[in-house]
PDB file of C-alpha atoms in Angstrom:
ATOM      1  CA  UNK A  22     235.432 156.894  53.688  1.00 64.00           C
ATOM      2  CA  UNK A  23     237.262 152.808  52.818  1.00 69.00           C
ATOM      3  CA  UNK A  24     234.827 151.726  54.770  1.00 75.00           C
ATOM      4  CA  UNK A  25     232.346 152.626  51.798  1.00 82.00           C
ATOM      5  CA  UNK A  26     235.080 150.185  49.871  1.00 76.00           C
ATOM      6  CA  UNK A  27     234.626 147.573  52.229  1.00 76.00           C
ATOM      7  CA  UNK A  28     230.965 148.166  51.755  1.00 81.00           C
ATOM      8  CA  UNK A  29     231.090 147.662  47.758  1.00 80.00           C
ATOM      9  CA  UNK A  30     232.835 144.135  48.370  1.00 81.00           C
ATOM     10  CA  UNK A  31     230.902 142.986  50.841  1.00 82.00           C
ATOM     11  CA  UNK A  32     227.562 143.396  48.752  1.00 81.00           C
ATOM     12  CA  UNK A  33     229.124 140.501  46.234  1.00 87.00           C
ATOM     13  CA  UNK A  34     228.346 137.403  47.668  1.00 83.00           C
ATOM     14  CA  UNK A  35     224.021 139.742  47.936  1.00 84.00           C
ATOM     15  CA  UNK A  36     224.229 140.696  43.974  1.00 88.00           C
ATOM     16  CA  UNK A  37     225.463 137.560  42.876  1.00 89.00           C
ATOM     17  CA  UNK A  38     222.354 136.119  42.806  1.00 90.00           C
ATOM     18  CA  UNK A  39     220.919 138.413  40.332  1.00 91.00           C
ATOM     19  CA  UNK A  40     222.416 138.146  36.364  1.00 92.00           C
ATOM     20  CA  UNK A  41     222.307 134.317  37.878  1.00 93.00           C
ATOM     21  CA  UNK A  42     218.643 134.544  37.493  1.00 93.00           C
ATOM     22  CA  UNK A  43     218.449 137.102  34.327  1.00 94.00           C
ATOM     23  CA  UNK A  44     221.002 134.559  32.953  1.00 95.00           C
ATOM     24  CA  UNK A  45     218.843 131.433  33.507  1.00 94.00           C
ATOM     25  CA  UNK A  46     215.545 132.835  32.654  1.00 94.00           C
ATOM     26  CA  UNK A  47     217.334 134.165  28.991  1.00 93.00           C
ATOM     27  CA  UNK A  48     219.125 130.984  28.372  1.00 94.00           C
ATOM     28  CA  UNK A  49     215.765 129.044  28.778  1.00 94.00           C
ATOM     29  CA  UNK A  50     214.003 131.808  26.824  1.00 92.00           C
ATOM     30  CA  UNK A  51     216.482 130.535  24.035  1.00 88.00           C
ATOM     31  CA  UNK A  52     215.571 127.310  23.799  1.00 89.00           C
ATOM     32  CA  UNK A  53     211.728 127.616  24.272  1.00 89.00           C
ATOM     33  CA  UNK A  54     211.947 130.075  21.244  1.00 86.00           C
ATOM     34  CA  UNK A  55     214.287 128.683  19.653  1.00 80.00           C
ATOM     35  CA  UNK A  56     211.572 127.614  16.780  1.00 80.00           C
ATOM     36  CA  UNK A  57     209.456 130.819  16.408  1.00 80.00           C
ATOM     37  CA  UNK A  58     211.638 134.449  17.730  1.00 81.00           C
ATOM     38  CA  UNK A  59     208.269 135.183  18.733  1.00 86.00           C
ATOM     39  CA  UNK A  60     210.122 136.439  22.340  1.00 87.00           C
ATOM     40  CA  UNK A  61     213.258 138.199  21.222  1.00 89.00           C
ATOM     41  CA  UNK A  62     212.981 141.459  22.825  1.00 91.00           C
ATOM     42  CA  UNK A  63     212.388 139.098  26.363  1.00 92.00           C
ATOM     43  CA  UNK A  64     215.067 137.208  25.492  1.00 93.00           C
ATOM     44  CA  UNK A  65     217.051 140.765  24.813  1.00 94.00           C
ATOM     45  CA  UNK A  66     216.050 143.054  27.975  1.00 95.00           C
ATOM     46  CA  UNK A  67     217.172 138.983  30.483  1.00 95.00           C
ATOM     47  CA  UNK A  68     220.328 139.703  28.589  1.00 95.00           C
ATOM     48  CA  UNK A  69     220.557 143.150  28.899  1.00 96.00           C
ATOM     49  CA  UNK A  70     219.869 142.821  32.634  1.00 95.00           C
ATOM     50  CA  UNK A  71     222.327 139.830  32.854  1.00 95.00           C
ATOM     51  CA  UNK A  72     225.269 141.367  31.445  1.00 96.00           C
ATOM     52  CA  UNK A  73     224.645 144.896  33.166  1.00 95.00           C
ATOM     53  CA  UNK A  74     224.355 142.531  36.553  1.00 95.00           C
ATOM     54  CA  UNK A  75     227.498 140.326  36.156  1.00 96.00           C
ATOM     55  CA  UNK A  76     229.271 143.324  35.554  1.00 95.00           C
ATOM     56  CA  UNK A  77     228.368 144.931  38.760  1.00 94.00           C
ATOM     57  CA  UNK A  78     228.987 141.669  40.499  1.00 94.00           C
ATOM     58  CA  UNK A  79     232.671 141.325  38.455  1.00 94.00           C
ATOM     59  CA  UNK A  80     233.067 144.308  40.285  1.00 94.00           C
ATOM     60  CA  UNK A  81     232.080 144.291  43.334  1.00 92.00           C
ATOM     61  CA  UNK A  82     233.985 141.048  43.589  1.00 91.00           C
ATOM     62  CA  UNK A  83     236.452 142.511  42.774  1.00 91.00           C
ATOM     63  CA  UNK A  84     236.854 145.237  44.903  1.00 89.00           C
ATOM     64  CA  UNK A  85     236.058 141.615  47.769  1.00 85.00           C
ATOM     65  CA  UNK A  86     238.981 140.639  46.816  1.00 84.00           C
ATOM     66  CA  UNK A  87     241.490 143.394  47.392  1.00 85.00           C
ATOM     67  CA  UNK A  88     239.397 144.339  50.793  1.00 78.00           C
ATOM     68  CA  UNK A  89     239.272 141.189  52.346  1.00 73.00           C
ATOM     69  CA  UNK A  90     243.202 139.778  51.324  1.00 67.00           C
ATOM     70  CA  UNK A  91     241.994 136.693  50.124  1.00 72.00           C
ATOM     71  CA  UNK A  92     245.583 134.367  48.420  1.00 75.00           C
ATOM     72  CA  UNK A  93     244.668 135.238  44.552  1.00 82.00           C
ATOM     73  CA  UNK A  94     244.830 131.649  44.354  1.00 82.00           C
ATOM     74  CA  UNK A  95     241.856 130.640  45.560  1.00 79.00           C
ATOM     75  CA  UNK A  96     239.634 133.299  43.461  1.00 87.00           C
ATOM     76  CA  UNK A  97     241.909 133.376  40.749  1.00 90.00           C
ATOM     77  CA  UNK A  98     239.461 130.537  38.741  1.00 92.00           C
ATOM     78  CA  UNK A  99     236.371 132.480  40.012  1.00 93.00           C
ATOM     79  CA  UNK A 100     236.807 135.875  39.261  1.00 93.00           C
ATOM     80  CA  UNK A 101     238.689 135.099  35.639  1.00 94.00           C
ATOM     81  CA  UNK A 102     235.578 132.770  34.323  1.00 95.00           C
ATOM     82  CA  UNK A 103     233.009 135.493  36.267  1.00 94.00           C
ATOM     83  CA  UNK A 104     234.726 138.126  33.800  1.00 95.00           C
ATOM     84  CA  UNK A 105     234.168 135.322  30.753  1.00 96.00           C
ATOM     85  CA  UNK A 106     230.362 134.895  31.593  1.00 96.00           C
ATOM     86  CA  UNK A 107     230.165 139.165  31.228  1.00 96.00           C
ATOM     87  CA  UNK A 108     231.696 138.324  27.888  1.00 95.00           C
ATOM     88  CA  UNK A 109     229.604 136.549  26.832  1.00 96.00           C
ATOM     89  CA  UNK A 110     226.771 137.122  28.126  1.00 96.00           C
ATOM     90  CA  UNK A 111     227.578 140.855  26.169  1.00 95.00           C
ATOM     91  CA  UNK A 112     228.218 139.254  22.739  1.00 95.00           C
ATOM     92  CA  UNK A 113     224.831 137.542  23.424  1.00 94.00           C
ATOM     93  CA  UNK A 114     223.296 140.780  24.277  1.00 94.00           C
ATOM     94  CA  UNK A 115     224.819 142.224  21.452  1.00 93.00           C
ATOM     95  CA  UNK A 116     223.820 139.921  18.045  1.00 92.00           C
ATOM     96  CA  UNK A 117     219.676 140.796  19.725  1.00 91.00           C
ATOM     97  CA  UNK A 118     220.537 144.420  18.624  1.00 90.00           C
ATOM     98  CA  UNK A 119     221.974 143.136  15.691  1.00 87.00           C
ATOM     99  CA  UNK A 120     225.666 144.068  15.924  1.00 86.00           C
ATOM    100  CA  UNK A 121     227.258 141.854  13.272  1.00 81.00           C
ATOM    101  CA  UNK A 122     230.848 142.143  14.957  1.00 80.00           C
ATOM    102  CA  UNK A 123     230.567 138.655  16.162  1.00 76.00           C
ATOM    103  CA  UNK A 124     229.032 137.462  13.749  1.00 73.00           C
ATOM    104  CA  UNK A 125     230.687 134.861  13.879  1.00 81.00           C
ATOM    105  CA  UNK A 126     230.198 133.015  16.967  1.00 84.00           C
ATOM    106  CA  UNK A 127     226.842 130.780  16.579  1.00 89.00           C
ATOM    107  CA  UNK A 128     224.124 131.895  19.740  1.00 89.00           C
ATOM    108  CA  UNK A 129     224.755 127.458  20.191  1.00 90.00           C
ATOM    109  CA  UNK A 130     228.283 127.703  20.790  1.00 92.00           C
ATOM    110  CA  UNK A 131     227.861 130.903  23.020  1.00 93.00           C
ATOM    111  CA  UNK A 132     224.721 129.294  25.175  1.00 93.00           C
ATOM    112  CA  UNK A 133     226.601 126.614  25.465  1.00 94.00           C
ATOM    113  CA  UNK A 134     229.868 127.591  26.486  1.00 94.00           C
ATOM    114  CA  UNK A 135     227.614 130.848  28.962  1.00 95.00           C
ATOM    115  CA  UNK A 136     225.745 128.060  30.739  1.00 95.00           C
ATOM    116  CA  UNK A 137     228.906 125.220  31.523  1.00 96.00           C
ATOM    117  CA  UNK A 138     231.053 128.744  32.806  1.00 96.00           C
ATOM    118  CA  UNK A 139     228.420 129.576  35.083  1.00 94.00           C
ATOM    119  CA  UNK A 140     227.766 126.090  36.223  1.00 94.00           C
ATOM    120  CA  UNK A 141     231.461 126.443  37.390  1.00 94.00           C
ATOM    121  CA  UNK A 142     231.486 130.133  37.978  1.00 93.00           C
ATOM    122  CA  UNK A 143     229.344 128.863  40.801  1.00 90.00           C
ATOM    123  CA  UNK A 144     230.898 126.394  41.867  1.00 88.00           C
ATOM    124  CA  UNK A 145     234.539 127.303  42.824  1.00 88.00           C
ATOM    125  CA  UNK A 146     231.896 130.465  43.971  1.00 87.00           C
ATOM    126  CA  UNK A 147     230.897 128.124  46.338  1.00 82.00           C
ATOM    127  CA  UNK A 148     234.605 126.344  47.052  1.00 79.00           C
ATOM    128  CA  UNK A 149     235.907 130.191  48.347  1.00 79.00           C
ATOM    129  CA  UNK A 150     231.700 130.931  50.835  1.00 75.00           C
ATOM    130  CA  UNK A 151     231.288 127.382  51.154  1.00 70.00           C
ATOM    131  CA  UNK A 152     235.140 125.446  51.193  1.00 69.00           C
ATOM    132  CA  UNK A 153     236.357 122.767  48.907  1.00 71.00           C
ATOM    133  CA  UNK A 154     234.958 119.993  50.757  1.00 70.00           C
ATOM    134  CA  UNK A 155     231.197 121.999  50.686  1.00 69.00           C
ATOM    135  CA  UNK A 156     229.325 119.373  47.705  1.00 73.00           C
ATOM    136  CA  UNK A 157     232.235 116.245  48.897  1.00 73.00           C
ATOM    137  CA  UNK A 158     231.384 116.516  53.124  1.00 70.00           C
ATOM    138  CA  UNK A 159     228.396 114.602  52.731  1.00 72.00           C
ATOM    139  CA  UNK A 160     229.161 111.550  51.020  1.00 75.00           C
ATOM    140  CA  UNK A 161     229.832 107.854  52.655  1.00 76.00           C
ATOM    141  CA  UNK A 162     233.277 107.479  53.274  1.00 71.00           C
ATOM    142  CA  UNK A 163     233.527 104.442  51.094  1.00 74.00           C
ATOM    143  CA  UNK A 164     231.980 106.412  48.116  1.00 79.00           C
ATOM    144  CA  UNK A 165     234.849 109.088  48.857  1.00 72.00           C
ATOM    145  CA  UNK A 166     237.132 106.706  48.255  1.00 72.00           C
ATOM    146  CA  UNK A 167     235.770 105.101  45.857  1.00 77.00           C
ATOM    147  CA  UNK A 168     235.983 108.647  43.925  1.00 73.00           C
ATOM    148  CA  UNK A 169     239.606 109.442  45.208  1.00 74.00           C
ATOM    149  CA  UNK A 170     238.919 111.587  47.381  1.00 71.00           C
ATOM    150  CA  UNK A 171     240.868 111.505  50.744  1.00 65.00           C
ATOM    151  CA  UNK A 172     239.018 110.528  53.949  1.00 62.00           C
ATOM    152  CA  UNK A 173     240.001 112.258  57.024  1.00 59.00           C
ATOM    153  CA  UNK A 174     240.759 110.084  60.022  1.00 55.00           C
ATOM    154  CA  UNK A 175     237.221 108.988  61.581  1.00 52.00           C
ATOM    155  CA  UNK A 176     238.866 109.257  65.043  1.00 54.00           C
ATOM    156  CA  UNK A 177     241.500 110.711  67.381  1.00 57.00           C
ATOM    157  CA  UNK A 178     244.308 108.101  68.378  1.00 57.00           C
ATOM    158  CA  UNK A 179     246.228 108.202  71.265  1.00 60.00           C
ATOM    159  CA  UNK A 180     248.721 106.387  71.672  1.00 55.00           C
ATOM    160  CA  UNK A 181     249.299 104.357  75.576  1.00 58.00           C
ATOM    161  CA  UNK A 182     252.683 105.295  75.757  1.00 58.00           C
ATOM    162  CA  UNK A 183     252.678 108.185  74.479  1.00 62.00           C
ATOM    163  CA  UNK A 184     249.545 110.330  75.315  1.00 65.00           C
ATOM    164  CA  UNK A 185     250.273 111.646  78.579  1.00 69.00           C
ATOM    165  CA  UNK A 186     253.683 113.814  77.300  1.00 75.00           C
ATOM    166  CA  UNK A 187     250.967 115.882  74.551  1.00 81.00           C
ATOM    167  CA  UNK A 188     250.124 119.091  75.172  1.00 85.00           C
ATOM    168  CA  UNK A 189     245.803 119.102  75.828  1.00 85.00           C
ATOM    169  CA  UNK A 190     244.623 121.497  73.873  1.00 87.00           C
ATOM    170  CA  UNK A 191     247.344 121.971  70.492  1.00 87.00           C
ATOM    171  CA  UNK A 192     247.540 118.408  70.415  1.00 87.00           C
ATOM    172  CA  UNK A 193     245.121 117.042  70.864  1.00 87.00           C
ATOM    173  CA  UNK A 194     241.320 119.191  70.922  1.00 89.00           C
ATOM    174  CA  UNK A 195     243.347 122.456  68.224  1.00 90.00           C
ATOM    175  CA  UNK A 196     242.884 118.864  65.601  1.00 89.00           C
ATOM    176  CA  UNK A 197     239.769 118.052  66.273  1.00 89.00           C
ATOM    177  CA  UNK A 198     238.198 121.485  65.479  1.00 90.00           C
ATOM    178  CA  UNK A 199     241.085 121.276  63.172  1.00 86.00           C
ATOM    179  CA  UNK A 200     238.696 118.236  61.038  1.00 84.00           C
ATOM    180  CA  UNK A 201     234.737 118.724  62.431  1.00 85.00           C
ATOM    181  CA  UNK A 202     235.095 122.708  63.023  1.00 87.00           C
ATOM    182  CA  UNK A 203     237.236 125.258  61.606  1.00 84.00           C
ATOM    183  CA  UNK A 204     236.017 124.233  57.714  1.00 78.00           C
ATOM    184  CA  UNK A 205     232.986 127.451  58.744  1.00 80.00           C
ATOM    185  CA  UNK A 206     235.143 128.857  61.567  1.00 85.00           C
ATOM    186  CA  UNK A 207     237.897 130.322  60.055  1.00 79.00           C
ATOM    187  CA  UNK A 208     239.449 133.393  58.519  1.00 78.00           C
ATOM    188  CA  UNK A 209     237.680 133.236  55.686  1.00 70.00           C
ATOM    189  CA  UNK A 210     234.026 132.011  56.834  1.00 71.00           C
ATOM    190  CA  UNK A 211     233.097 133.430  59.787  1.00 71.00           C
ATOM    191  CA  UNK A 212     229.757 131.977  60.615  1.00 76.00           C
ATOM    192  CA  UNK A 213     228.447 133.570  63.240  1.00 78.00           C
ATOM    193  CA  UNK A 214     232.013 135.635  63.612  1.00 83.00           C
ATOM    194  CA  UNK A 215     233.175 132.967  65.613  1.00 87.00           C
ATOM    195  CA  UNK A 216     236.702 131.920  65.176  1.00 87.00           C
ATOM    196  CA  UNK A 217     237.988 128.848  65.759  1.00 88.00           C
ATOM    197  CA  UNK A 218     242.098 128.089  64.391  1.00 87.00           C
ATOM    198  CA  UNK A 219     243.835 129.201  67.381  1.00 90.00           C
ATOM    199  CA  UNK A 220     242.968 129.706  71.148  1.00 91.00           C
ATOM    200  CA  UNK A 221     242.755 133.534  70.650  1.00 91.00           C
ATOM    201  CA  UNK A 222     239.638 132.854  68.810  1.00 89.00           C
ATOM    202  CA  UNK A 223     237.882 130.160  70.983  1.00 91.00           C
ATOM    203  CA  UNK A 224     238.257 132.312  73.817  1.00 91.00           C
ATOM    204  CA  UNK A 225     237.063 135.797  72.152  1.00 89.00           C
ATOM    205  CA  UNK A 226     233.839 134.047  71.247  1.00 87.00           C
ATOM    206  CA  UNK A 227     231.952 135.066  69.043  1.00 85.00           C
ATOM    207  CA  UNK A 228     228.390 137.734  67.299  1.00 84.00           C
ATOM    208  CA  UNK A 229     226.678 136.056  70.263  1.00 83.00           C
ATOM    209  CA  UNK A 230     229.196 135.757  73.045  1.00 87.00           C
ATOM    210  CA  UNK A 231     231.662 133.726  74.795  1.00 91.00           C
ATOM    211  CA  UNK A 232     231.708 129.905  73.661  1.00 90.00           C
ATOM    212  CA  UNK A 233     234.307 128.841  76.442  1.00 91.00           C
ATOM    213  CA  UNK A 234     232.705 129.588  80.109  1.00 90.00           C
ATOM    214  CA  UNK A 235     235.427 128.450  82.259  1.00 85.00           C
ATOM    215  CA  UNK A 236     233.711 129.244  85.752  1.00 87.00           C
ATOM    216  CA  UNK A 237     231.188 127.517  84.547  1.00 89.00           C
ATOM    217  CA  UNK A 238     231.869 125.214  82.365  1.00 87.00           C
ATOM    218  CA  UNK A 239     228.435 123.225  82.409  1.00 88.00           C
ATOM    219  CA  UNK A 240     227.187 126.899  80.858  1.00 90.00           C
ATOM    220  CA  UNK A 241     229.215 126.729  77.792  1.00 91.00           C
ATOM    221  CA  UNK A 242     227.470 127.027  74.397  1.00 91.00           C
ATOM    222  CA  UNK A 243     229.770 124.704  72.864  1.00 92.00           C
ATOM    223  CA  UNK A 244     229.286 122.118  74.479  1.00 92.00           C
ATOM    224  CA  UNK A 245     225.656 122.964  74.603  1.00 92.00           C
ATOM    225  CA  UNK A 246     225.513 122.981  70.424  1.00 91.00           C
ATOM    226  CA  UNK A 247     227.795 119.728  70.532  1.00 92.00           C
ATOM    227  CA  UNK A 248     225.459 118.208  72.947  1.00 92.00           C
ATOM    228  CA  UNK A 249     221.935 119.321  71.376  1.00 91.00           C
ATOM    229  CA  UNK A 250     219.954 116.807  69.232  1.00 90.00           C
ATOM    230  CA  UNK A 251     221.255 116.741  65.015  1.00 84.00           C
ATOM    231  CA  UNK A 252     218.120 117.486  63.957  1.00 84.00           C
ATOM    232  CA  UNK A 253     218.073 120.801  65.893  1.00 86.00           C
ATOM    233  CA  UNK A 254     219.270 123.712  64.180  1.00 82.00           C
ATOM    234  CA  UNK A 255     221.578 125.004  65.895  1.00 86.00           C
ATOM    235  CA  UNK A 256     223.377 121.490  67.175  1.00 88.00           C
ATOM    236  CA  UNK A 257     226.318 121.939  65.634  1.00 89.00           C
ATOM    237  CA  UNK A 258     228.385 120.718  63.818  1.00 86.00           C
ATOM    238  CA  UNK A 259     226.009 120.976  60.790  1.00 81.00           C
ATOM    239  CA  UNK A 260     223.654 117.913  60.176  1.00 76.00           C
ATOM    240  CA  UNK A 261     225.709 117.808  56.491  1.00 69.00           C
ATOM    241  CA  UNK A 262     229.038 117.601  58.506  1.00 76.00           C
ATOM    242  CA  UNK A 263     231.115 115.220  59.814  1.00 78.00           C
ATOM    243  CA  UNK A 264     230.317 114.513  63.489  1.00 86.00           C
ATOM    244  CA  UNK A 265     232.102 114.180  66.829  1.00 88.00           C
ATOM    245  CA  UNK A 266     233.319 110.808  68.103  1.00 87.00           C
ATOM    246  CA  UNK A 267     231.916 110.873  72.067  1.00 89.00           C
ATOM    247  CA  UNK A 268     235.559 109.967  72.723  1.00 86.00           C
ATOM    248  CA  UNK A 269     236.004 113.499  71.049  1.00 88.00           C
ATOM    249  CA  UNK A 270     233.041 115.791  72.799  1.00 90.00           C
ATOM    250  CA  UNK A 271     234.719 114.033  75.895  1.00 89.00           C
ATOM    251  CA  UNK A 272     238.080 115.635  74.610  1.00 88.00           C
ATOM    252  CA  UNK A 273     236.160 118.967  74.897  1.00 91.00           C
ATOM    253  CA  UNK A 274     233.613 118.243  78.145  1.00 91.00           C
ATOM    254  CA  UNK A 275     237.727 117.240  80.073  1.00 89.00           C
ATOM    255  CA  UNK A 276     239.343 120.100  78.394  1.00 91.00           C
ATOM    256  CA  UNK A 277     236.902 122.824  79.294  1.00 91.00           C
ATOM    257  CA  UNK A 278     236.352 121.675  83.243  1.00 90.00           C
ATOM    258  CA  UNK A 279     239.817 121.744  83.289  1.00 88.00           C
ATOM    259  CA  UNK A 280     239.786 125.106  82.637  1.00 90.00           C
ATOM    260  CA  UNK A 281     240.319 124.807  79.158  1.00 89.00           C
ATOM    261  CA  UNK A 282     244.311 125.613  79.271  1.00 90.00           C
ATOM    262  CA  UNK A 283     246.411 126.913  76.709  1.00 88.00           C
ATOM    263  CA  UNK A 284     249.692 124.915  77.557  1.00 87.00           C
ATOM    264  CA  UNK A 285     248.969 122.243  80.175  1.00 84.00           C
ATOM    265  CA  UNK A 286     249.995 118.797  79.042  1.00 85.00           C
ATOM    266  CA  UNK A 287     247.750 115.841  79.358  1.00 76.00           C
ATOM    267  CA  UNK A 288     249.883 114.655  82.531  1.00 75.00           C
ATOM    268  CA  UNK A 289     249.436 117.259  84.507  1.00 72.00           C
ATOM    269  CA  UNK A 290     246.004 117.740  84.149  1.00 66.00           C
ATOM    270  CA  UNK A 291     245.579 114.298  85.744  1.00 64.00           C
ATOM    271  CA  UNK A 292     243.972 112.801  82.989  1.00 59.00           C
TER     272      UNK A 292
END
C-alpha cells in the first residue's frame, strides 16, 4: 500500500496551484473592498478555501519530500514558508469570522506579509522543480556578470597537447551535457523520464524510448532534437536555455558515430 503515499505526494505540484488562486483572489478583494466592506462574505469564503487547500498542499508536499528523498537543505525554505502561508491565511480567516484571539494583527500586516511569503514560497518551489537558475538562465551573460551571477564557460576548450589523453565520454561529452542538458534531466527533475547525468541514464533512454542508436547513429533521437530549428518545440536544449555550440554538437555526433563508448580515450578513436 506504500504506492498510495507516493501517489499523494505526487499530487503536490497539482494541488499547490489551487491555494495560490484563492489567496490572490482574497488579497485582491481586500484591496478592492478596503473602504466599503461590502464583500466580507466573499473574502471570508476565499480565505476559508485558501487555508484548507494550503494545508493540503503542505501535507502533500511533506509526503512528497519524505517519499522522494529530497535533501532537506533543498526543500526546507519552501516547506517552512508553505507552512507560514497556511498560518497567515488561517489567521486572516479567523479574524474575518470575528475571533478576537488575533486582534493585535492588522489586516495590512497580514496581507502584505502573506503576499511576500507567497511570492518567495513560489520562487523556492520553482527552484526545486526547474533548477536554481530557472529565472536567470535566459539573461545575457553581460547582465549576469553585472548582477554577480556566475557565468558558465561558453565553450569547451581542448588543449592540443593533452586532449588525446582524455576519455571522450567522461571528460568531454558528460561535461557538455552537465552544462547544457542535466538541469532538466536529473534525478530531481526528469523531463520525459530521461536522465542525462550519467552514462547508464543516457543509454537507458526515456519514456519515449532510446535516445542513442549505436546501430544507426544518424537516427539517434538526441541528434534529431539538437539539430531541429530552435523555433521547434522539440528542439533541445529549450530555447530559453544555454545552447550547444557547433563544436559541442560535432563532438556528440562523433561520440555516437563511434558507438557511444564509455571508456575509450580520444587517441584510441583516432580523433
